[in-house]
Amino acid sequence: MVKVSDKEEHSERNKSRFLKSMIGACVSTAFLHLLLAIFYFFIDVPEMLIYAAISFFLFLVWSYLFKNKWILLPFILSSINCTIGIILANYFIGWESNFNIYFMVLPAAVFLYPNWEARYRVFYMIVLGFAYFIVYLIFSDFKAIYLINSQILQYVSMLNSFSAAGIMVVILLFLNSSILKMQTDLENKNKDLKYKAAELDDSLNKEKELGQLKTSFVTTASHQFRTPLAVIQSNAQLLEMFNGTGKKIEPVKYKKVSGRITGAIAKMTGLMDDVLILGKLTSGSIQYVPQEIDLVEFCENLVEEFNDVKADGSHLNFVIKGEPYNVALDPKLLTHSLSNLISNALKYSIGKKNPDLTIDFKPNELVLSIKDYGIGIPEEEFPKLFQPFFRAKNVAEIKGTGLGLSIAKEYVEINKGQISASSLLGEGSCFEITFKR
Ligand code: ADP
């Protein structure tokens, strides 16, 4: 499909190139004949005067016909006209007339003619060559009928040669400019094609990744949902059992069982929320609305919120480095990413030294780091850290869904930032978000 339209475009371009060259050539030939007609008027050669005057008008008409893309007829007519001109000039003025030079122009034109197959071009060239041969060898033998001052004739010959060369130059210039245009067009198309190929490659890779992700996602998600469902089911059965005994259930027991059910429901709701966010992320429907924010104030509020709800004495330290400046970021996305990293830092370092949130205002970028001194991440599991549902071996006892980090990473990237992590098992972890200024 692409090839066909390219071919059509190419032949269209060829045609317009030919038309422009032919119109240029016809107009210049017309004016040359006007000059010749004036010249023949002065040197009193009536036959050539009439021929030159008729040719002047004919070439004007043909240039008009070329404009209307009535190509073949004007092309052949102008060939015939030139041939008649050559014969007449040889007959009345002698071979010195130098009209024969037109045989250079016509074959040149046929090279450009886009509508003929190669065999027609060859045929046309043979006919022209043959005519040239006859005219030059036979008609040039004619004794000139008019005796013209040889000095003047020299000037006419010169004019003729220059004009023919001029016509050739006109044709070649058109040809050259259209070739240059074609070349730049081609280069642009090439660039476009390369760009599109890269884009295609990119989306193919993304599609592959997405496919793999979906498969593992479905497996892990169903597994993750099954655990709280099993908790709900077993505790509901327990309630039914208590009910079946006919005895009054002890409030402590009742609270324990119902607490388990509410806990499982809360877990499922949290999981559902995260899965929904992941779905939005994959479909690209997360909105990005950046706005100028005072990051110091923004982080102070966030730290305060976390520290307010922590009842176990642990809290987050807040450190500012460098000279603060405002930045354009989406506050909702940033809140979500930072909250996840902070809650992880607190969650995975219970009983250890308090974690730190640091903003480092560097001249070209700002780095937000959340450093904790907790359990750390096993080295061998580190590459999977940002994958959905990843939970390291050492966190089995601590509640979580394994979705927070993958969402945080996506949110940071939508916010035009980058996230990185480093960790030592048993010593702590550090997550860094970098935004270019
Ligand atoms: P969740 O915390 O709900 O399990 P996340 O996506 O937030 O899910 O984190 C994925 C996993 O990465 C965690 O289960 C844990 O194994 C590891 N992890 C993340 N943050 C930390 C941290 N600060 N310290 C130790 N391990 C962490």
Coordinates of C-alpha atoms and ligand atoms in Angstrom, one line a residue:
M1 CA 0.0 0.0 0.0
V2 CA 2.8 2.4 1.0
K3 CA 4.8 1.4 -2.0
V4 CA 2.0 2.1 -4.4
S5 CA 1.3 5.6 -3.1
D6 CA 5.1 6.3 -3.0
K7 CA 5.3 5.3 -6.7
E8 CA 2.3 7.5 -7.6
E9 CA 3.8 10.4 -5.6
H10 CA 7.2 9.9 -7.4
S11 CA 5.6 9.9 -10.9
E12 CA 3.5 13.0 -9.9
R13 CA 6.7 14.8 -8.9
N14 CA 8.3 13.7 -12.2
K15 CA 5.4 15.1 -14.2
S16 CA 5.4 18.4 -12.4
R17 CA 9.2 18.6 -12.9
F18 CA 8.8 17.9 -16.6
L19 CA 6.0 20.4 -17.0
K20 CA 7.9 23.2 -15.3
S21 CA 11.0 22.5 -17.4
M22 CA 8.9 22.5 -20.6
I23 CA 7.0 25.7 -19.8
G24 CA 10.4 27.4 -19.0
A25 CA 11.9 26.1 -22.3
C26 CA 8.8 27.1 -24.3
V27 CA 8.8 30.6 -23.0
S28 CA 12.5 31.1 -23.5
T29 CA 12.3 29.7 -27.1
A30 CA 9.3 32.0 -27.8
F31 CA 11.4 35.0 -26.9
L32 CA 14.3 33.8 -28.9
H33 CA 12.1 33.6 -31.9
L34 CA 10.8 37.0 -31.3
L35 CA 14.4 38.3 -31.4
L36 CA 15.1 36.2 -34.5
A37 CA 11.9 37.6 -36.2
I38 CA 13.2 41.1 -35.6
F39 CA 16.6 40.2 -36.9
Y40 CA 15.1 38.6 -40.1
F41 CA 13.0 41.7 -40.6
F42 CA 16.2 43.8 -40.7
I43 CA 18.2 41.5 -42.9
D44 CA 15.2 41.1 -45.1
V45 CA 14.7 37.3 -45.2
P46 CA 10.9 37.1 -45.4
E47 CA 10.5 33.3 -45.2
M48 CA 12.5 33.1 -42.0
L49 CA 10.8 36.2 -40.6
I50 CA 7.4 34.5 -41.0
Y51 CA 8.7 31.2 -39.6
A52 CA 10.3 33.0 -36.5
A53 CA 7.1 35.1 -35.9
I54 CA 4.8 32.0 -36.1
S55 CA 7.2 30.1 -33.8
F56 CA 7.1 32.9 -31.3
F57 CA 3.3 32.6 -31.0
L58 CA 3.4 28.8 -31.2
F59 CA 5.8 28.5 -28.3
L60 CA 3.7 30.8 -26.2
V61 CA 0.6 28.7 -27.0
W62 CA 2.6 25.5 -26.1
S63 CA 3.8 26.8 -22.9
Y64 CA 0.1 27.5 -22.1
L65 CA -0.9 24.0 -23.2
F66 CA 1.9 22.5 -21.0
K67 CA 0.4 24.5 -18.1
N68 CA -2.9 22.7 -18.8
K69 CA -1.0 19.4 -18.8
W70 CA -1.9 18.6 -22.4
I71 CA 1.5 17.2 -22.7
L72 CA 2.1 14.9 -25.6
L73 CA 0.6 17.2 -28.3
P74 CA 2.7 20.4 -27.6
F75 CA 5.7 18.2 -27.0
I76 CA 5.5 16.6 -30.5
L77 CA 4.4 19.9 -32.2
S78 CA 7.4 21.7 -30.8
S79 CA 9.7 18.9 -32.0
I80 CA 8.2 19.2 -35.5
N81 CA 8.4 23.0 -35.4
C82 CA 12.0 22.9 -34.5
T83 CA 12.7 20.4 -37.3
I84 CA 11.0 22.6 -39.8
G85 CA 13.0 25.6 -38.5
I86 CA 16.2 23.7 -39.0
I87 CA 15.3 22.7 -42.5
L88 CA 14.2 26.2 -43.5
A89 CA 17.2 27.8 -42.0
N90 CA 19.5 25.4 -43.8
Y91 CA 17.6 26.0 -47.0
F92 CA 17.5 29.8 -47.0
I93 CA 20.5 30.8 -45.1
G94 CA 22.8 27.7 -45.3
W95 CA 24.2 25.4 -42.7
E96 CA 25.9 28.4 -41.0
S97 CA 22.5 29.4 -39.6
N98 CA 23.3 27.2 -36.6
F99 CA 19.6 26.4 -36.1
N100 CA 20.8 22.8 -35.9
I101 CA 21.6 23.5 -32.3
Y102 CA 18.0 22.8 -31.4
F103 CA 18.7 19.1 -31.9
M104 CA 20.5 19.3 -28.6
V105 CA 17.5 20.8 -26.8
L106 CA 14.9 18.3 -27.9
P107 CA 16.7 15.1 -27.0
A108 CA 17.5 16.7 -23.6
A109 CA 13.8 17.3 -23.1
V110 CA 12.9 13.8 -23.9
F111 CA 15.1 12.5 -21.0
L112 CA 12.8 14.4 -18.7
Y113 CA 9.6 13.3 -20.3
P114 CA 7.9 11.2 -17.7
N115 CA 5.0 9.6 -19.6
W116 CA 7.0 7.6 -22.1
E117 CA 8.4 4.2 -21.6
A118 CA 12.0 3.6 -22.3
R119 CA 11.4 2.1 -25.8
Y120 CA 9.4 5.2 -26.9
R121 CA 12.3 7.4 -25.7
V122 CA 14.7 5.4 -27.7
F123 CA 12.5 5.5 -30.7
Y124 CA 12.1 9.3 -30.4
M125 CA 15.9 9.7 -30.1
I126 CA 16.5 7.5 -33.2
V127 CA 14.0 9.6 -35.2
L128 CA 15.5 12.9 -34.1
G129 CA 19.1 11.5 -34.7
F130 CA 18.0 10.4 -38.1
A131 CA 16.4 13.8 -38.9
Y132 CA 19.6 15.5 -37.7
F133 CA 21.7 13.3 -39.9
I134 CA 19.6 14.1 -43.0
V135 CA 19.4 17.9 -42.3
Y136 CA 23.0 18.3 -41.4
L137 CA 24.5 16.2 -44.1
I138 CA 22.0 16.8 -47.0
F139 CA 20.4 20.1 -46.4
S140 CA 23.5 21.8 -45.2
D141 CA 24.8 21.2 -48.7
F142 CA 22.3 23.6 -50.1
K143 CA 23.7 26.8 -51.5
A144 CA 22.1 29.5 -49.3
I145 CA 19.4 31.3 -51.2
Y146 CA 20.1 34.6 -49.4
L147 CA 23.5 36.0 -49.3
I148 CA 23.9 37.4 -45.9
N149 CA 26.7 39.3 -44.5
S150 CA 28.9 36.6 -42.9
Q151 CA 29.7 38.9 -39.9
I152 CA 26.0 39.3 -39.1
L153 CA 25.5 35.5 -39.6
Q154 CA 28.2 34.9 -37.0
Y155 CA 26.3 37.0 -34.5
V156 CA 23.0 35.2 -35.2
S157 CA 24.8 31.9 -34.8
M158 CA 26.2 33.1 -31.5
L159 CA 22.8 34.2 -30.4
N160 CA 21.3 30.9 -31.4
S161 CA 24.0 28.9 -29.6
F162 CA 23.7 31.0 -26.5
S163 CA 20.0 30.7 -26.5
A164 CA 20.0 27.0 -27.0
A165 CA 22.5 26.6 -24.2
G166 CA 20.2 28.9 -22.1
I167 CA 17.2 26.8 -22.8
M168 CA 19.2 23.7 -21.7
V169 CA 20.3 25.6 -18.6
V170 CA 16.6 26.4 -17.9
I171 CA 15.7 22.8 -18.2
L172 CA 18.6 21.6 -16.1
L173 CA 17.9 24.3 -13.4
F174 CA 14.4 23.1 -13.1
L175 CA 15.6 19.5 -13.0
N176 CA 18.2 20.4 -10.5
S177 CA 15.9 22.3 -8.2
S178 CA 13.3 19.5 -8.3
I179 CA 16.0 16.9 -7.6
L180 CA 17.2 18.9 -4.6
K181 CA 13.6 19.2 -3.5
M182 CA 13.2 15.4 -4.0
Q183 CA 16.3 14.8 -2.0
T184 CA 15.2 16.9 1.0
D185 CA 11.8 15.4 0.8
L186 CA 13.4 11.9 0.8
E187 CA 15.7 12.8 3.7
N188 CA 12.7 14.2 5.7
K189 CA 10.7 11.0 4.9
N190 CA 13.7 8.9 5.9
K191 CA 13.9 10.7 9.3
D192 CA 10.2 10.3 9.7
L193 CA 10.4 6.6 8.9
K194 CA 13.3 6.1 11.4
Y195 CA 11.4 8.0 14.0
K196 CA 8.3 6.0 13.4
A197 CA 10.2 2.7 13.4
A198 CA 11.7 3.6 16.8
E199 CA 8.3 4.6 18.1
L200 CA 6.9 1.3 16.8
D201 CA 9.7 -0.6 18.4
D202 CA 9.1 1.2 21.6
S203 CA 5.4 0.5 21.7
L204 CA 6.0 -3.2 20.7
N205 CA 8.4 -3.5 23.7
K206 CA 5.9 -1.8 26.0
E207 CA 3.1 -4.1 24.7
K208 CA 5.3 -7.1 25.4
E209 CA 6.1 -5.9 28.9
L210 CA 2.4 -5.1 29.5
G211 CA 1.4 -8.6 28.4
Q212 CA 3.9 -10.2 30.8
L213 CA 2.9 -7.9 33.5
K214 CA -0.8 -8.7 33.0
T215 CA -0.2 -12.4 33.3
S216 CA 1.8 -12.2 36.4
F217 CA -0.6 -9.5 37.7
V218 CA -3.7 -11.7 37.4
T219 CA -2.0 -14.6 39.1
T220 CA -0.6 -12.6 42.0
A221 CA -3.7 -10.4 42.4
S222 CA -6.0 -13.4 42.6
H223 CA -3.6 -14.9 45.2
Q224 CA -3.6 -11.7 47.2
F225 CA -7.4 -11.4 47.2
R226 CA -7.7 -15.0 48.3
T227 CA -6.0 -14.5 51.6
P228 CA -8.3 -11.9 53.1
L229 CA -11.3 -13.7 51.6
A230 CA -10.2 -16.9 53.4
V231 CA -9.9 -14.9 56.6
I232 CA -13.5 -13.5 56.1
Q233 CA -14.8 -16.9 55.3
S234 CA -13.3 -18.8 58.2
N235 CA -14.3 -16.1 60.7
A236 CA -17.8 -15.9 59.4
Q237 CA -18.0 -19.7 59.8
L238 CA -16.7 -19.3 63.4
L239 CA -19.5 -16.7 64.1
E240 CA -22.0 -19.2 62.7
M241 CA -20.6 -21.9 64.9
F242 CA -20.9 -19.8 68.0
N243 CA -24.4 -18.9 67.0
G244 CA -25.3 -22.6 66.5
T245 CA -24.3 -23.5 70.0
G246 CA -27.2 -21.3 71.3
K247 CA -24.9 -19.7 73.9
K248 CA -24.2 -16.0 74.2
I249 CA -20.9 -15.1 72.5
E250 CA -18.3 -13.5 74.8
P251 CA -17.8 -9.9 73.8
V252 CA -14.0 -10.3 73.7
K253 CA -14.3 -13.3 71.3
Y254 CA -16.9 -11.5 69.2
K255 CA -14.7 -8.4 68.9
K256 CA -11.7 -10.6 68.0
V257 CA -13.6 -12.4 65.2
S258 CA -15.3 -9.3 63.8
G259 CA -12.0 -7.4 64.1
R260 CA -10.4 -10.0 61.8
I261 CA -13.3 -9.7 59.3
T262 CA -13.1 -5.9 59.3
G263 CA -9.3 -6.1 59.0
A264 CA -9.6 -8.4 56.0
I265 CA -12.2 -6.2 54.4
A266 CA -9.9 -3.1 54.9
K267 CA -7.0 -5.1 53.3
M268 CA -9.2 -6.0 50.3
T269 CA -10.4 -2.4 49.9
G270 CA -6.8 -1.1 50.1
L271 CA -5.8 -3.8 47.5
M272 CA -8.8 -2.8 45.3
D273 CA -7.8 0.9 45.5
D274 CA -4.2 0.1 44.5
V275 CA -5.3 -2.3 41.7
L276 CA -7.6 0.5 40.4
I277 CA -4.7 3.0 40.4
L278 CA -2.6 0.4 38.6
G279 CA -5.3 0.0 36.0
K280 CA -5.5 3.8 35.5
L281 CA -1.7 3.9 35.1
T282 CA -1.7 1.2 32.4
S283 CA -4.5 2.9 30.5
G284 CA -2.6 6.3 30.8
S285 CA -5.6 8.0 32.4
I286 CA -3.8 9.5 35.3
Q287 CA -3.9 13.3 35.2
Y288 CA -0.8 15.4 35.5
V289 CA -1.5 18.9 36.7
P290 CA 1.8 20.6 37.7
Q291 CA 1.8 23.8 39.7
E292 CA 4.3 25.9 41.6
I293 CA 4.7 24.5 45.1
D294 CA 6.7 25.5 48.1
L295 CA 8.3 22.1 48.7
V296 CA 9.5 22.9 52.2
E297 CA 6.0 23.8 53.4
F298 CA 4.5 20.9 51.4
C299 CA 6.9 18.4 53.1
E300 CA 6.5 19.9 56.6
N301 CA 2.7 19.3 56.3
L302 CA 3.2 15.8 55.2
V303 CA 5.7 15.0 58.0
E304 CA 3.3 16.5 60.5
E305 CA 0.4 14.4 59.3
F306 CA 2.5 11.2 59.7
N307 CA 4.0 12.2 63.1
D308 CA 0.5 13.1 64.4
V309 CA -0.9 9.6 63.8
K310 CA 2.1 7.7 65.1
A311 CA 1.3 6.5 68.6
D312 CA 4.3 4.2 69.0
G313 CA 6.8 7.1 69.6
S314 CA 8.5 6.7 66.2
H315 CA 8.5 9.8 64.1
L316 CA 10.1 11.2 60.9
N317 CA 12.9 13.7 61.0
F318 CA 12.9 16.5 58.4
V319 CA 16.1 18.0 57.0
I320 CA 16.5 20.7 54.4
K321 CA 19.8 21.2 52.5
G322 CA 20.7 24.1 50.2
E323 CA 18.8 27.2 49.4
P324 CA 15.0 26.4 48.9
Y325 CA 13.3 27.3 45.6
N326 CA 9.8 26.7 44.2
V327 CA 9.2 23.9 41.8
A328 CA 6.4 23.0 39.4
L329 CA 5.1 19.5 40.4
D330 CA 1.7 17.8 40.6
P331 CA 1.0 17.9 44.4
K332 CA -1.4 14.9 44.3
L333 CA 1.0 12.6 42.6
L334 CA 3.9 13.8 44.8
T335 CA 1.8 13.3 48.0
H336 CA 1.0 9.7 47.0
S337 CA 4.6 8.8 46.1
L338 CA 6.1 10.4 49.2
S339 CA 3.4 9.0 51.5
N340 CA 4.1 5.5 50.3
L341 CA 7.9 5.8 50.8
I342 CA 7.5 7.4 54.3
S343 CA 5.0 4.8 55.5
N344 CA 7.3 2.1 54.3
A345 CA 10.3 3.7 56.0
L346 CA 8.3 3.8 59.3
K347 CA 6.7 0.4 58.8
Y348 CA 9.9 -1.5 58.1
S349 CA 12.0 0.2 60.9
I350 CA 9.8 -0.3 64.0
G351 CA 11.9 -0.1 67.1
K352 CA 14.9 1.2 65.2
K353 CA 16.3 4.7 64.8
N354 CA 13.8 7.2 63.3
P355 CA 13.9 7.7 59.6
D356 CA 14.8 11.0 57.8
L357 CA 13.2 12.9 55.1
T358 CA 15.7 15.2 53.4
I359 CA 15.2 17.8 50.7
D360 CA 18.4 18.7 49.0
F361 CA 18.0 21.8 46.8
K362 CA 20.9 21.5 44.4
P363 CA 21.4 24.2 41.7
N364 CA 20.2 22.0 38.8
E365 CA 18.0 19.4 40.5
L366 CA 16.4 18.7 43.8
V367 CA 16.6 15.4 45.6
L368 CA 14.0 14.1 48.1
S369 CA 15.4 11.2 50.1
I370 CA 13.7 9.0 52.6
K371 CA 16.3 7.1 54.7
D372 CA 15.5 4.5 57.3
Y373 CA 17.6 2.3 59.6
G374 CA 15.3 -0.7 59.5
I375 CA 15.3 -4.2 58.2
G376 CA 16.6 -3.4 54.7
I377 CA 16.0 -5.4 51.5
P378 CA 17.7 -8.7 50.6
E379 CA 20.3 -8.0 47.8
E380 CA 19.1 -10.9 45.6
E381 CA 15.6 -9.5 45.6
F382 CA 16.5 -5.9 44.9
P383 CA 16.0 -6.0 41.1
K384 CA 12.3 -6.9 41.6
L385 CA 11.8 -4.0 44.0
F386 CA 9.5 -1.9 41.8
Q387 CA 7.5 -4.7 40.3
P388 CA 3.8 -4.9 41.3
F389 CA 3.1 -7.3 44.1
F390 CA 6.7 -7.7 45.0
R391 CA 7.2 -8.4 48.7
A392 CA 10.6 -9.4 50.0
K393 CA 11.1 -12.6 52.0
N394 CA 12.0 -10.7 55.2
V395 CA 8.6 -8.8 55.4
A396 CA 6.3 -11.8 55.7
E397 CA 5.3 -10.7 59.3
I398 CA 4.6 -7.1 58.2
K399 CA 1.3 -6.3 56.5
G400 CA 1.4 -5.0 52.9
T401 CA 0.2 -5.5 49.4
G402 CA 3.4 -5.1 47.4
L403 CA 1.7 -2.5 45.2
G404 CA 2.8 0.8 46.8
L405 CA 6.3 1.1 45.4
S406 CA 5.3 0.3 41.8
I407 CA 2.6 2.9 42.0
A408 CA 5.0 5.4 43.6
K409 CA 7.5 4.9 40.9
E410 CA 4.9 5.4 38.1
Y411 CA 3.7 8.6 39.8
V412 CA 7.2 10.0 40.2
E413 CA 7.8 9.3 36.5
I414 CA 4.5 11.0 35.4
N415 CA 5.7 13.9 37.6
K416 CA 8.8 14.0 35.3
G417 CA 11.1 12.7 38.1
Q418 CA 13.2 9.6 38.8
I419 CA 13.2 7.2 41.7
S420 CA 16.1 5.1 42.9
A421 CA 16.8 3.0 45.9
S422 CA 19.7 1.6 47.9
S423 CA 19.6 -0.8 50.8
L424 CA 21.7 -3.0 53.1
L425 CA 20.0 -6.0 54.7
G426 CA 19.6 -5.4 58.4
E427 CA 21.0 -1.8 58.2
G428 CA 18.3 0.2 56.4
S429 CA 17.2 1.5 53.0
C430 CA 17.2 4.8 51.2
F431 CA 14.8 5.9 48.5
E432 CA 15.6 9.0 46.4
I433 CA 13.4 11.0 44.1
T434 CA 15.1 13.4 41.8
F435 CA 13.5 16.2 39.9
K436 CA 15.3 18.4 37.4
R437 CA 15.0 22.0 38.2
Ligands
ADP1 P1 4.2 -3.2 50.8 O1 5.0 -2.3 51.6 O2 2.7 -3.0 50.9 O3 4.5 -4.6 50.8 P2 5.5 -1.8 48.6 O4 5.2 -1.8 47.2 O5 5.4 -0.5 49.3 O6 4.5 -2.8 49.3 O7 6.9 -2.4 48.9 C1 7.3 -3.6 48.2 C2 8.3 -4.3 49.0 O8 9.5 -3.6 49.0 C3 7.9 -4.5 50.5 O9 7.1 -5.6 50.7 C4 9.3 -4.7 51.1 O10 9.7 -6.0 50.9 C5 10.2 -3.8 50.3 N1 10.4 -2.5 50.9 C6 9.9 -1.3 50.5 N2 10.3 -0.3 51.2 C7 11.1 -0.8 52.2 C8 11.8 -0.3 53.3 N3 11.8 1.0 53.6 N4 12.6 -1.2 54.0 C9 12.6 -2.5 53.7 N5 11.9 -3.0 52.7 C10 11.2 -2.2 51.9

